[in-house]
XYZ file of N, CA and C in Angstrom:
756
model
N 0.852 -1.210 0.011
C 0.005 -0.005 -0.009
C 0.866 1.242 0.012
N 0.556 2.187 -0.865
C 1.266 3.450 -0.926
C 0.929 4.267 0.285
N 1.975 4.762 1.027
C 1.768 5.489 2.242
C 1.449 6.963 2.024
N 1.395 7.402 0.771
C 1.098 8.822 0.496
C -0.303 9.164 0.944
N -0.454 10.203 1.815
C -1.802 10.579 2.255
C -2.634 11.139 1.102
N -3.837 10.614 0.958
C -4.775 11.129 -0.015
C -5.617 12.238 0.640
N -5.932 12.071 1.928
C -6.693 13.045 2.701
C -5.845 13.458 3.898
N -5.786 14.773 4.124
C -5.102 15.310 5.297
C -5.907 16.477 5.860
N -6.265 16.361 7.112
C -6.878 17.491 7.828
C -5.929 17.879 8.960
N -5.623 19.153 9.032
C -4.645 19.641 10.011
C -5.262 20.753 10.873
N -5.575 20.403 12.108
C -6.063 21.350 13.115
C -7.272 22.136 12.580
N -8.266 21.391 12.113
C -9.487 22.019 11.602
C -10.331 22.566 12.752
N -10.699 23.821 12.634
C -11.606 24.490 13.597
C -12.822 24.934 12.798
N -14.012 24.599 13.298
C -15.237 25.011 12.622
C -16.191 25.586 13.647
N -16.619 26.817 13.378
C -17.580 27.465 14.267
C -18.708 28.093 13.414
N -19.927 27.960 13.903
C -21.056 28.643 13.297
C -21.634 29.588 14.362
N -21.248 30.867 14.270
C -21.616 31.807 15.314
C -20.911 31.402 16.600
N -21.693 31.195 17.648
C -21.120 30.793 18.955
C -20.984 29.279 19.090
N -21.491 28.531 18.111
C -21.467 27.075 18.166
C -20.146 26.527 17.632
N -19.460 25.776 18.476
C -18.214 25.167 18.056
C -18.474 23.741 17.641
N -18.080 23.360 16.419
C -18.291 22.029 15.884
C -16.986 21.226 15.929
N -15.902 21.820 15.449
C -14.587 21.168 15.498
C -13.603 22.117 16.154
N -12.713 21.550 16.983
C -11.711 22.376 17.688
C -10.356 21.683 17.615
N -9.783 21.731 16.416
C -8.439 21.137 16.257
C -8.479 19.684 15.753
N -9.305 19.414 14.770
C -9.423 18.043 14.232
C -8.281 17.813 13.208
N -7.487 16.748 13.468
C -6.425 16.365 12.560
C -6.538 14.865 12.275
N -6.434 14.522 10.979
C -6.459 13.110 10.604
C -5.887 12.964 9.215
N -5.564 11.738 8.828
C -5.083 11.478 7.465
C -5.570 10.091 7.010
N -5.689 9.961 5.695
C -6.076 8.704 5.098
C -5.099 8.406 3.987
N -4.496 7.207 3.993
C -3.509 6.857 3.008
C -4.141 6.242 1.760
N -3.438 6.253 0.671
C -3.927 5.699 -0.568
C -4.270 4.218 -0.383
N -5.434 3.802 -0.867
C -5.849 2.401 -0.815
C -6.551 1.997 0.469
N -6.625 2.882 1.467
C -7.294 2.536 2.696
C -8.807 2.693 2.592
N -9.513 1.921 3.421
C -10.939 2.092 3.577
C -11.167 2.523 5.026
N -11.492 3.788 5.228
C -11.560 4.378 6.570
C -12.959 4.893 6.845
N -13.482 4.604 8.036
C -14.799 5.070 8.449
C -14.649 6.157 9.501
N -15.560 7.149 9.424
C -15.634 8.223 10.409
C -16.927 8.039 11.175
N -16.833 7.875 12.470
C -18.024 7.691 13.294
C -18.051 8.717 14.408
N -19.184 8.857 15.061
C -19.345 9.814 16.151
C -20.837 10.022 16.388
N -21.158 10.584 17.536
C -22.538 10.810 17.865
C -23.190 11.836 16.968
N -24.516 11.902 17.010
C -25.242 12.907 16.229
C -24.799 14.298 16.678
N -24.550 15.169 15.685
C -24.078 16.502 16.019
C -22.565 16.628 16.247
N -21.825 15.551 16.010
C -20.384 15.603 16.232
C -19.629 16.254 15.068
N -20.339 16.535 13.976
C -19.715 17.281 12.877
C -19.113 16.387 11.760
N -19.593 15.180 11.642
C -19.041 14.269 10.622
C -19.333 14.790 9.223
N -20.592 15.103 8.945
C -20.964 15.556 7.609
C -20.369 16.919 7.285
N -20.244 17.758 8.292
C -19.621 19.081 8.097
C -18.159 18.874 7.673
N -17.486 17.950 8.339
C -16.081 17.692 8.007
C -15.965 17.208 6.580
N -16.878 16.338 6.153
C -16.861 15.849 4.786
C -17.079 16.987 3.775
N -17.985 17.901 4.084
C -18.243 19.027 3.193
C -17.035 19.984 3.154
N -16.304 20.066 4.239
C -15.070 20.894 4.220
C -14.032 20.252 3.333
N -13.978 18.934 3.310
C -13.006 18.260 2.477
C -13.255 18.413 1.002
N -14.551 18.460 0.602
C -14.875 18.503 -0.818
C -15.143 19.932 -1.289
N -14.892 20.910 -0.412
C -14.963 22.299 -0.872
C -16.333 22.924 -0.828
N -17.248 22.405 0.024
C -18.590 22.946 0.113
C -18.736 23.895 1.301
N -18.042 23.649 2.385
C -18.085 24.496 3.602
C -16.642 24.824 3.963
N -16.367 26.108 4.169
C -15.004 26.532 4.526
C -14.823 26.470 6.043
N -13.771 25.774 6.521
C -13.544 25.761 7.966
C -13.117 27.109 8.481
N -13.327 27.347 9.767
C -12.914 28.600 10.388
C -11.401 28.746 10.404
N -10.733 27.650 10.629
C -9.244 27.616 10.634
C -8.773 26.201 10.341
N -7.479 26.086 10.013
C -6.912 24.798 9.713
C -6.826 24.564 8.228
N -6.266 23.397 7.860
C -6.026 23.092 6.462
C -6.634 21.740 6.069
N -7.295 21.713 4.932
C -7.840 20.485 4.376
C -7.146 20.241 3.052
N -6.486 19.080 2.933
C -5.763 18.755 1.679
C -6.263 17.462 1.089
N -6.422 17.457 -0.233
C -6.695 16.258 -0.995
C -5.584 16.066 -2.009
N -5.022 14.893 -2.049
C -3.937 14.600 -2.973
C -2.777 15.617 -2.830
N -2.583 16.097 -1.600
C -1.520 17.054 -1.322
C -1.835 18.502 -1.619
N -3.012 18.765 -2.152
C -3.395 20.143 -2.513
C -4.362 20.740 -1.481
N -4.107 21.958 -1.083
C -4.956 22.672 -0.147
C -6.267 23.005 -0.812
N -7.355 22.410 -0.350
C -8.669 22.601 -0.983
C -9.087 24.041 -0.972
N -8.838 24.737 0.143
C -9.347 26.108 0.275
C -8.362 27.174 -0.227
N -7.197 26.739 -0.702
C -6.268 27.666 -1.352
C -6.353 27.514 -2.885
N -7.129 26.504 -3.331
C -7.226 26.240 -4.760
C -8.156 27.247 -5.433
N -7.805 27.642 -6.661
C -8.740 28.476 -7.434
C -9.785 27.595 -8.077
N -10.711 28.185 -8.793
C -11.815 27.436 -9.368
C -11.403 26.311 -10.270
N -10.411 26.555 -11.098
C -9.937 25.517 -12.034
C -9.271 24.374 -11.299
N -8.462 24.709 -10.282
C -7.781 23.661 -9.487
C -8.795 22.824 -8.724
N -9.798 23.492 -8.138
C -10.806 22.761 -7.384
C -11.622 21.860 -8.288
N -11.887 22.332 -9.505
C -12.625 21.500 -10.441
C -11.816 20.261 -10.808
N -10.504 20.397 -11.001
C -9.668 19.229 -11.297
C -9.620 18.280 -10.122
N -9.544 18.815 -8.908
C -9.596 17.966 -7.737
C -10.889 17.150 -7.653
N -12.005 17.835 -7.929
C -13.297 17.159 -7.826
C -13.465 16.064 -8.850
N -12.705 16.139 -9.942
C -12.798 15.067 -10.941
C -11.994 13.855 -10.504
N -11.235 13.980 -9.422
C -10.425 12.869 -8.930
C -11.129 12.107 -7.797
N -12.280 12.614 -7.337
C -13.045 11.878 -6.323
C -14.515 11.787 -6.725
N -15.144 10.753 -6.181
C -16.577 10.580 -6.347
C -17.276 10.727 -4.997
N -18.541 11.142 -5.042
C -19.268 11.415 -3.798
C -20.631 10.764 -3.846
N -20.946 9.962 -2.835
C -22.289 9.398 -2.695
C -22.937 10.039 -1.476
N -23.973 10.825 -1.732
C -24.676 11.544 -0.638
C -25.635 10.574 0.054
N -25.999 10.942 1.289
C -26.782 10.050 2.124
C -28.090 9.626 1.458
N -28.781 10.548 0.803
C -30.068 10.205 0.181
C -29.928 9.867 -1.291
N -28.686 9.748 -1.778
C -28.456 9.421 -3.182
C -28.425 10.635 -4.068
N -29.294 11.631 -3.797
C -29.329 12.900 -4.523
C -29.421 12.705 -6.062
N -30.275 11.768 -6.449
C -30.504 11.560 -7.889
C -31.482 12.619 -8.411
N -31.350 12.931 -9.696
C -32.264 13.890 -10.330
C -33.539 13.134 -10.735
N -34.651 13.535 -10.127
C -35.881 12.766 -10.315
C -36.435 12.843 -11.728
N -36.031 13.892 -12.471
C -36.555 14.092 -13.835
C -35.722 13.395 -14.902
N -34.587 12.790 -14.503
C -33.720 12.104 -15.435
C -33.818 10.591 -15.239
N -33.608 9.852 -16.344
C -33.550 8.410 -16.205
C -32.289 7.999 -15.459
N -32.244 6.717 -15.105
C -31.061 6.229 -14.396
C -29.791 6.449 -15.185
N -29.766 6.074 -16.478
C -28.518 6.238 -17.235
C -28.178 7.729 -17.437
N -29.191 8.585 -17.518
C -28.930 10.016 -17.665
C -28.342 10.544 -16.355
N -28.806 10.077 -15.196
C -28.247 10.479 -13.924
C -26.743 10.116 -13.855
N -26.419 8.887 -14.229
C -25.031 8.441 -14.148
C -24.165 9.186 -15.157
N -24.739 9.583 -16.276
C -23.953 10.275 -17.341
C -23.665 11.711 -17.028
N -24.318 12.314 -16.032
C -24.175 13.742 -15.749
C -22.709 14.159 -15.585
N -21.902 13.458 -14.756
C -20.490 13.910 -14.618
C -19.721 13.790 -15.928
N -20.036 12.799 -16.730
C -19.348 12.609 -18.013
C -19.692 13.758 -18.964
N -20.963 14.150 -18.995
C -21.415 15.230 -19.865
C -20.808 16.576 -19.431
N -20.646 16.751 -18.104
C -20.160 18.007 -17.598
C -18.628 18.147 -17.673
N -17.928 17.035 -17.568
C -16.456 17.151 -17.385
C -15.637 16.485 -18.482
N -16.285 15.932 -19.504
C -15.537 15.344 -20.601
C -16.061 15.886 -21.930
N -15.273 15.789 -23.016
C -15.734 16.258 -24.308
C -16.500 15.142 -25.091
N -16.762 14.045 -24.424
C -17.389 12.930 -25.101
C -18.789 13.248 -25.587
N -19.212 12.730 -26.719
C -20.583 12.977 -27.207
C -21.580 12.240 -26.286
N -22.821 12.717 -26.301
C -23.837 12.171 -25.395
C -23.998 10.668 -25.567
N -24.092 10.098 -26.787
C -24.255 8.670 -26.916
C -23.162 7.861 -26.223
N -21.922 8.367 -26.304
C -20.797 7.680 -25.675
C -20.930 7.788 -24.146
N -21.359 8.941 -23.670
C -21.549 9.115 -22.214
C -22.601 8.146 -21.692
N -23.668 7.980 -22.434
C -24.732 7.049 -22.017
C -24.242 5.596 -22.059
N -23.408 5.297 -23.042
C -22.841 3.939 -23.110
C -21.955 3.665 -21.880
N -21.108 4.632 -21.553
C -20.231 4.494 -20.384
C -21.078 4.413 -19.111
N -22.180 5.168 -19.072
C -23.071 5.142 -17.896
C -23.611 3.734 -17.646
N -23.945 3.047 -18.733
C -24.424 1.666 -18.609
C -23.347 0.751 -18.073
N -22.111 0.970 -18.492
C -21.017 0.180 -17.969
C -20.841 0.405 -16.479
N -21.003 1.647 -16.029
C -20.888 1.949 -14.576
C -22.015 1.327 -13.797
N -23.198 1.265 -14.401
C -24.354 0.606 -13.769
C -24.027 -0.856 -13.535
N -23.425 -1.480 -14.530
C -23.030 -2.888 -14.380
C -21.994 -3.068 -13.278
N -21.065 -2.101 -13.173
C -20.037 -2.138 -12.147
C -20.660 -2.065 -10.774
N -21.766 -1.326 -10.669
C -22.467 -1.179 -9.381
C -23.454 -2.317 -9.143
N -23.425 -3.334 -9.995
C -24.264 -4.511 -9.780
C -25.711 -4.395 -10.210
N -25.994 -3.490 -11.153
C -27.347 -3.297 -11.617
C -27.515 -3.857 -13.019
N -28.682 -4.461 -13.318
C -28.919 -4.985 -14.654
C -29.139 -3.852 -15.653
N -28.865 -4.114 -16.915
C -29.035 -3.098 -17.952
C -30.464 -2.597 -18.055
N -31.415 -3.427 -17.623
C -32.835 -3.040 -17.712
C -33.161 -1.831 -16.831
N -32.296 -1.513 -15.881
C -32.561 -0.330 -15.010
C -32.230 0.986 -15.697
N -31.445 0.921 -16.777
C -30.877 2.155 -17.387
C -31.956 3.162 -17.779
N -33.062 2.709 -18.327
C -34.080 3.606 -18.828
C -35.198 3.852 -17.821
N -35.072 3.316 -16.622
C -36.090 3.552 -15.609
C -35.876 4.908 -14.952
N -36.887 5.412 -14.284
C -36.797 6.631 -13.488
C -36.426 6.253 -12.072
N -35.745 7.104 -11.323
C -35.381 6.793 -9.958
C -36.569 6.360 -9.093
N -37.740 6.957 -9.342
C -38.932 6.628 -8.559
C -39.391 5.190 -8.752
N -38.907 4.559 -9.788
C -39.306 3.184 -10.066
C -38.421 2.146 -9.380
N -37.403 2.608 -8.714
C -36.419 1.724 -8.097
C -36.562 1.622 -6.587
N -36.098 0.522 -6.049
C -36.063 0.383 -4.595
C -34.966 1.244 -4.005
N -34.994 1.404 -2.697
C -33.963 2.204 -2.040
C -32.566 1.694 -2.288
N -32.404 0.374 -2.238
C -31.094 -0.206 -2.471
C -30.583 -0.004 -3.871
N -31.496 -0.052 -4.837
C -31.126 0.138 -6.233
C -30.760 1.598 -6.495
N -31.479 2.530 -5.845
C -31.143 3.932 -5.997
C -29.759 4.224 -5.428
N -29.409 3.566 -4.309
C -28.067 3.730 -3.759
C -27.003 3.253 -4.779
N -27.315 2.166 -5.471
C -26.350 1.654 -6.431
C -26.252 2.562 -7.669
N -27.346 3.192 -8.049
C -27.283 4.166 -9.133
C -26.399 5.355 -8.731
N -26.595 5.822 -7.497
C -25.784 6.938 -6.977
C -24.308 6.545 -6.951
N -24.046 5.275 -6.583
C -22.677 4.790 -6.576
C -22.098 4.776 -8.007
N -22.893 4.297 -8.954
C -22.449 4.276 -10.347
C -22.098 5.673 -10.810
N -22.918 6.683 -10.424
C -22.622 8.062 -10.782
C -21.336 8.548 -10.160
N -21.115 8.149 -8.878
C -19.873 8.561 -8.208
C -18.630 7.937 -8.861
N -18.817 6.812 -9.558
C -17.690 6.127 -10.209
C -17.554 6.560 -11.679
N -18.405 7.444 -12.129
C -18.467 7.791 -13.548
C -17.151 8.256 -14.167
N -16.387 9.043 -13.384
C -15.159 9.615 -13.902
C -13.900 8.818 -13.482
N -14.145 7.568 -13.069
C -13.020 6.724 -12.648
C -12.169 7.376 -11.541
N -12.801 7.726 -10.426
C -12.102 8.468 -9.376
C -11.060 7.600 -8.656
N -10.152 8.261 -8.001
C -9.136 7.609 -7.151
C -9.649 7.487 -5.718
N -10.582 8.357 -5.350
C -11.065 8.496 -3.988
C -12.592 8.534 -4.014
N -13.181 7.806 -3.060
C -14.647 7.747 -2.976
C -15.104 8.192 -1.584
N -15.994 9.199 -1.535
C -16.586 9.641 -0.289
C -18.015 9.079 -0.197
N -18.351 8.481 0.923
C -19.694 7.895 1.110
C -20.279 8.461 2.418
N -21.466 9.061 2.348
C -22.107 9.603 3.527
C -23.291 8.697 3.920
N -23.116 7.934 4.991
C -24.116 6.977 5.470
C -24.657 6.098 4.336
N -23.781 5.313 3.691
C -24.204 4.557 2.500
C -25.258 3.496 2.750
N -25.337 2.956 3.973
C -26.322 1.911 4.210
C -27.576 2.400 4.953
N -27.673 3.709 5.190
C -28.853 4.218 5.922
C -30.118 3.961 5.066
N -31.153 3.535 5.750
C -32.442 3.306 5.071
C -32.528 1.966 4.365
N -31.500 1.175 4.416
C -31.531 -0.138 3.744
C -31.836 -1.219 4.756
N -32.508 -2.293 4.297
C -32.720 -3.451 5.163
C -31.373 -4.149 5.356
N -31.239 -4.997 6.396
C -29.948 -5.606 6.703
C -29.328 -6.403 5.564
N -30.150 -7.092 4.784
C -29.592 -7.899 3.687
C -29.044 -6.971 2.585
N -29.807 -5.916 2.226
C -29.338 -4.981 1.220
C -28.099 -4.213 1.707
N -28.089 -3.870 2.989
C -26.964 -3.133 3.552
C -25.675 -3.962 3.454
N -25.767 -5.243 3.842
C -24.554 -6.078 3.773
C -24.116 -6.309 2.349
N -25.052 -6.445 1.397
C -24.696 -6.582 0.003
C -23.985 -5.338 -0.504
N -24.468 -4.179 -0.055
C -23.835 -2.923 -0.489
C -22.423 -2.805 0.090
N -22.283 -3.212 1.356
C -20.937 -3.236 1.961
C -19.968 -4.092 1.141
N -20.394 -5.288 0.790
C -19.532 -6.197 0.028
C -19.165 -5.592 -1.326
N -20.122 -4.929 -1.945
C -19.866 -4.295 -3.239
C -18.789 -3.222 -3.091
N -18.867 -2.370 -2.053
C -17.904 -1.337 -1.846
C -16.516 -1.933 -1.621
N -16.446 -2.995 -0.856
C -15.124 -3.616 -0.585
C -14.534 -4.202 -1.849
N -15.363 -4.866 -2.656
C -14.894 -5.425 -3.904
C -14.403 -4.354 -4.839
N -15.144 -3.273 -4.954
C -14.732 -2.164 -5.815
C -13.448 -1.507 -5.320
N -13.341 -1.331 -4.013
C -12.150 -0.722 -3.425
C -10.938 -1.554 -3.742
N -11.045 -2.868 -3.531
C -9.900 -3.773 -3.763
C -9.598 -3.902 -5.265
N -10.663 -4.038 -6.067
C -10.491 -4.278 -7.493
C -9.981 -3.058 -8.242
N -10.450 -1.871 -7.852
C -10.111 -0.659 -8.599
C -9.024 0.165 -7.901
N -8.564 -0.300 -6.744
C -7.533 0.445 -6.019
C -8.038 1.752 -5.441
N -9.335 1.801 -5.095
C -9.940 3.028 -4.574
C -9.554 3.267 -3.135
N -9.378 4.527 -2.779
C -9.363 4.950 -1.383
C -10.793 5.312 -1.012
N -11.280 4.830 0.116
C -12.655 5.064 0.503
C -12.705 5.702 1.886
N -13.438 6.824 1.971
C -13.675 7.506 3.253
C -15.146 7.623 3.439
N -15.681 6.956 4.483
C -17.139 6.968 4.665
C -17.562 7.353 6.052
N -18.722 7.963 6.122
C -19.397 8.259 7.386
C -20.449 7.184 7.612
N -20.509 6.634 8.793
C -21.506 5.625 9.061
C -21.821 5.523 10.537
N -23.025 5.008 10.802
C -23.403 4.610 12.162
C -23.500 3.083 12.240
N -23.294 2.400 11.117
C -23.563 0.986 10.972
C -22.381 0.177 11.507
N -22.553 -0.441 12.664
C -21.474 -1.226 13.259
C -21.129 -2.441 12.405
N -22.106 -3.037 11.735
C -21.817 -4.182 10.877
C -20.900 -3.775 9.702
N -21.032 -2.551 9.215
C -20.127 -2.060 8.191
C -18.705 -2.020 8.734
N -18.535 -1.516 9.923
C -17.195 -1.429 10.519
C -16.579 -2.814 10.680
N -17.411 -3.747 11.147
C -16.897 -5.075 11.450
C -16.574 -5.892 10.196
N -17.189 -5.562 9.061
C -17.066 -6.403 7.888
C -16.065 -5.898 6.843
N -15.979 -4.584 6.634
C -15.174 -4.131 5.505
C -14.161 -3.011 5.787
N -14.187 -2.457 6.976
C -13.364 -1.260 7.220
C -11.988 -1.599 7.748
N -10.968 -0.886 7.227
C -9.598 -1.075 7.680
C -9.332 -0.308 8.983
N -9.865 0.889 9.060
C -9.537 1.773 10.218
C -10.723 2.655 10.504
N -10.910 2.992 11.779
C -12.043 3.821 12.207
C -11.496 5.045 12.951
N -12.051 6.210 12.589
C -11.737 7.469 13.269
C -12.983 7.919 13.996
N -12.828 8.265 15.265
C -13.978 8.638 16.101
C -13.922 10.124 16.427
N -15.013 10.848 16.162
C -15.138 12.248 16.522
C -15.971 12.349 17.823
N -15.476 13.128 18.737
C -16.223 13.375 19.992
C -15.670 14.632 20.653
N -16.546 15.389 21.264
C -16.138 16.610 21.953
C -15.285 17.538 21.089
N -15.683 17.655 19.830
C -15.114 18.584 18.845
C -13.728 18.177 18.346
N -13.256 16.946 18.739
C -11.904 16.520 18.343
C -11.923 15.055 17.965
N -10.770 14.549 17.514
C -10.614 13.131 17.260
C -10.374 12.402 18.586
N -11.338 11.552 18.926
C -11.226 10.793 20.192
C -10.319 9.587 20.039
N -10.420 8.898 18.903
C -9.646 7.652 18.698
C -9.469 7.425 17.200
N -8.416 6.629 16.885
C -8.102 6.340 15.506
C -7.428 4.949 15.516
N -8.088 3.939 14.951
C -7.516 2.617 14.960
C -8.467 1.565 14.431
N -8.140 0.305 14.594
C -9.024 -0.779 14.190
C -10.175 -0.900 15.130
N -11.216 -1.637 14.714
C -12.348 -1.863 15.609
C -11.911 -2.530 16.905
N -11.018 -3.494 16.809
C -10.510 -4.193 17.993
C -9.843 -3.224 18.953
N -9.089 -2.279 18.425
C -8.427 -1.276 19.291
C -9.453 -0.375 19.942
N -10.487 0.058 19.177
C -11.513 0.953 19.720
C -12.303 0.290 20.836
N -12.519 -1.015 20.728
C -13.303 -1.726 21.753
C -12.592 -1.798 23.091
N -11.308 -1.509 23.111
C -10.528 -1.558 24.359
C -10.450 -0.180 25.013
N -10.973 0.867 24.364
C -10.873 2.231 24.923
C -11.985 2.436 25.937
N -11.603 2.944 27.075
C -12.580 3.201 28.156
C -13.218 4.548 28.000
N -14.139 4.656 27.062
C -14.862 5.921 26.832
C -16.362 5.629 26.853
N -17.177 6.457 27.545
C -18.613 6.170 27.661
C -19.345 6.011 26.327
N -19.079 6.929 25.369
C -19.777 6.853 24.091
C -19.410 5.583 23.350
N -18.105 5.256 23.312
C -17.652 4.053 22.597
C -18.195 2.788 23.291
N -18.242 2.768 24.604
C -18.813 1.619 25.324
C -20.268 1.434 24.937
N -21.038 2.525 24.902
C -22.450 2.432 24.536
C -22.602 1.975 23.089
N -21.735 2.506 22.226
C -21.828 2.187 20.783
C -21.638 0.672 20.565
N -20.606 0.144 21.141
C -20.317 -1.282 20.922
C -21.241 -2.208 21.737
N -21.713 -1.751 22.895
C -22.587 -2.591 23.693
C -23.979 -2.664 23.092
N -24.336 -1.684 22.269
C -25.664 -1.703 21.628
C -25.840 -2.961 20.782
N -24.778 -3.343 20.058
C -24.864 -4.548 19.232
C -25.035 -5.794 20.133
N -24.317 -5.840 21.273
C -24.420 -6.975 22.146
C -25.860 -7.094 22.685
N -26.482 -5.957 22.976
C -27.856 -6.002 23.496
C -28.826 -6.541 22.473
N -28.607 -6.099 21.185
C -29.465 -6.554 20.085
C -29.326 -8.062 19.887
N -28.089 -8.577 19.968
C -27.857 -9.991 19.741
C -28.457 -10.842 20.863
N -28.639 -10.235 22.042
C -29.214 -10.972 23.174
C -30.742 -11.088 23.041
N -31.351 -10.243 22.201
C -32.826 -10.263 22.103
C -33.312 -11.518 21.372
């Protein structure tokens, strides 16, 4: 595995008025890793992700992707950076007025000189990569199940052959069988395509099955960074409750 950091956050401070969200958050993700970010509701996980992709500017600190300072980049530089990563939003964020293949083709139409027929052909290939049959290509998002819409959103995130994939709660709203199938798909794609994956999740089964490393946000900072086994040994109230919740469910 290449040890070059793909993601670097250095002493990130985020405040909205008098509300402090982050107070010196530092972390890094190396090329080829699959890393999960966890934390309680309101701990600032999604805000941190938006700071990384250039949607929210932190109050202080540095966010770097591929060694480039996201917030020092001009418009052209930021656009080039965004073509190197894919993003799957929590709700999928599909365009309801476009067909499935048209949704997946949007990044290709926006960022490449390819003609529309070629973009649609490539979109169908990405749908296959995400485990969807070709028959879904001409359907509307409203005609698909929640799990299939997640896969369409994943296909769109993969449209430009990114090096880095951001996933925001990828298994939320899915039944346990669909969630585990989605986890396996992400792991296969990460290993097969050499993707670096950074995801936000509350799903303990995701951590236990596919994640290399877990970063925990708490009290505006990074509480812990390590494997699931390492985190289970930390004497912290939130982490104890998080891991004991699974044990209680298994006892039912």
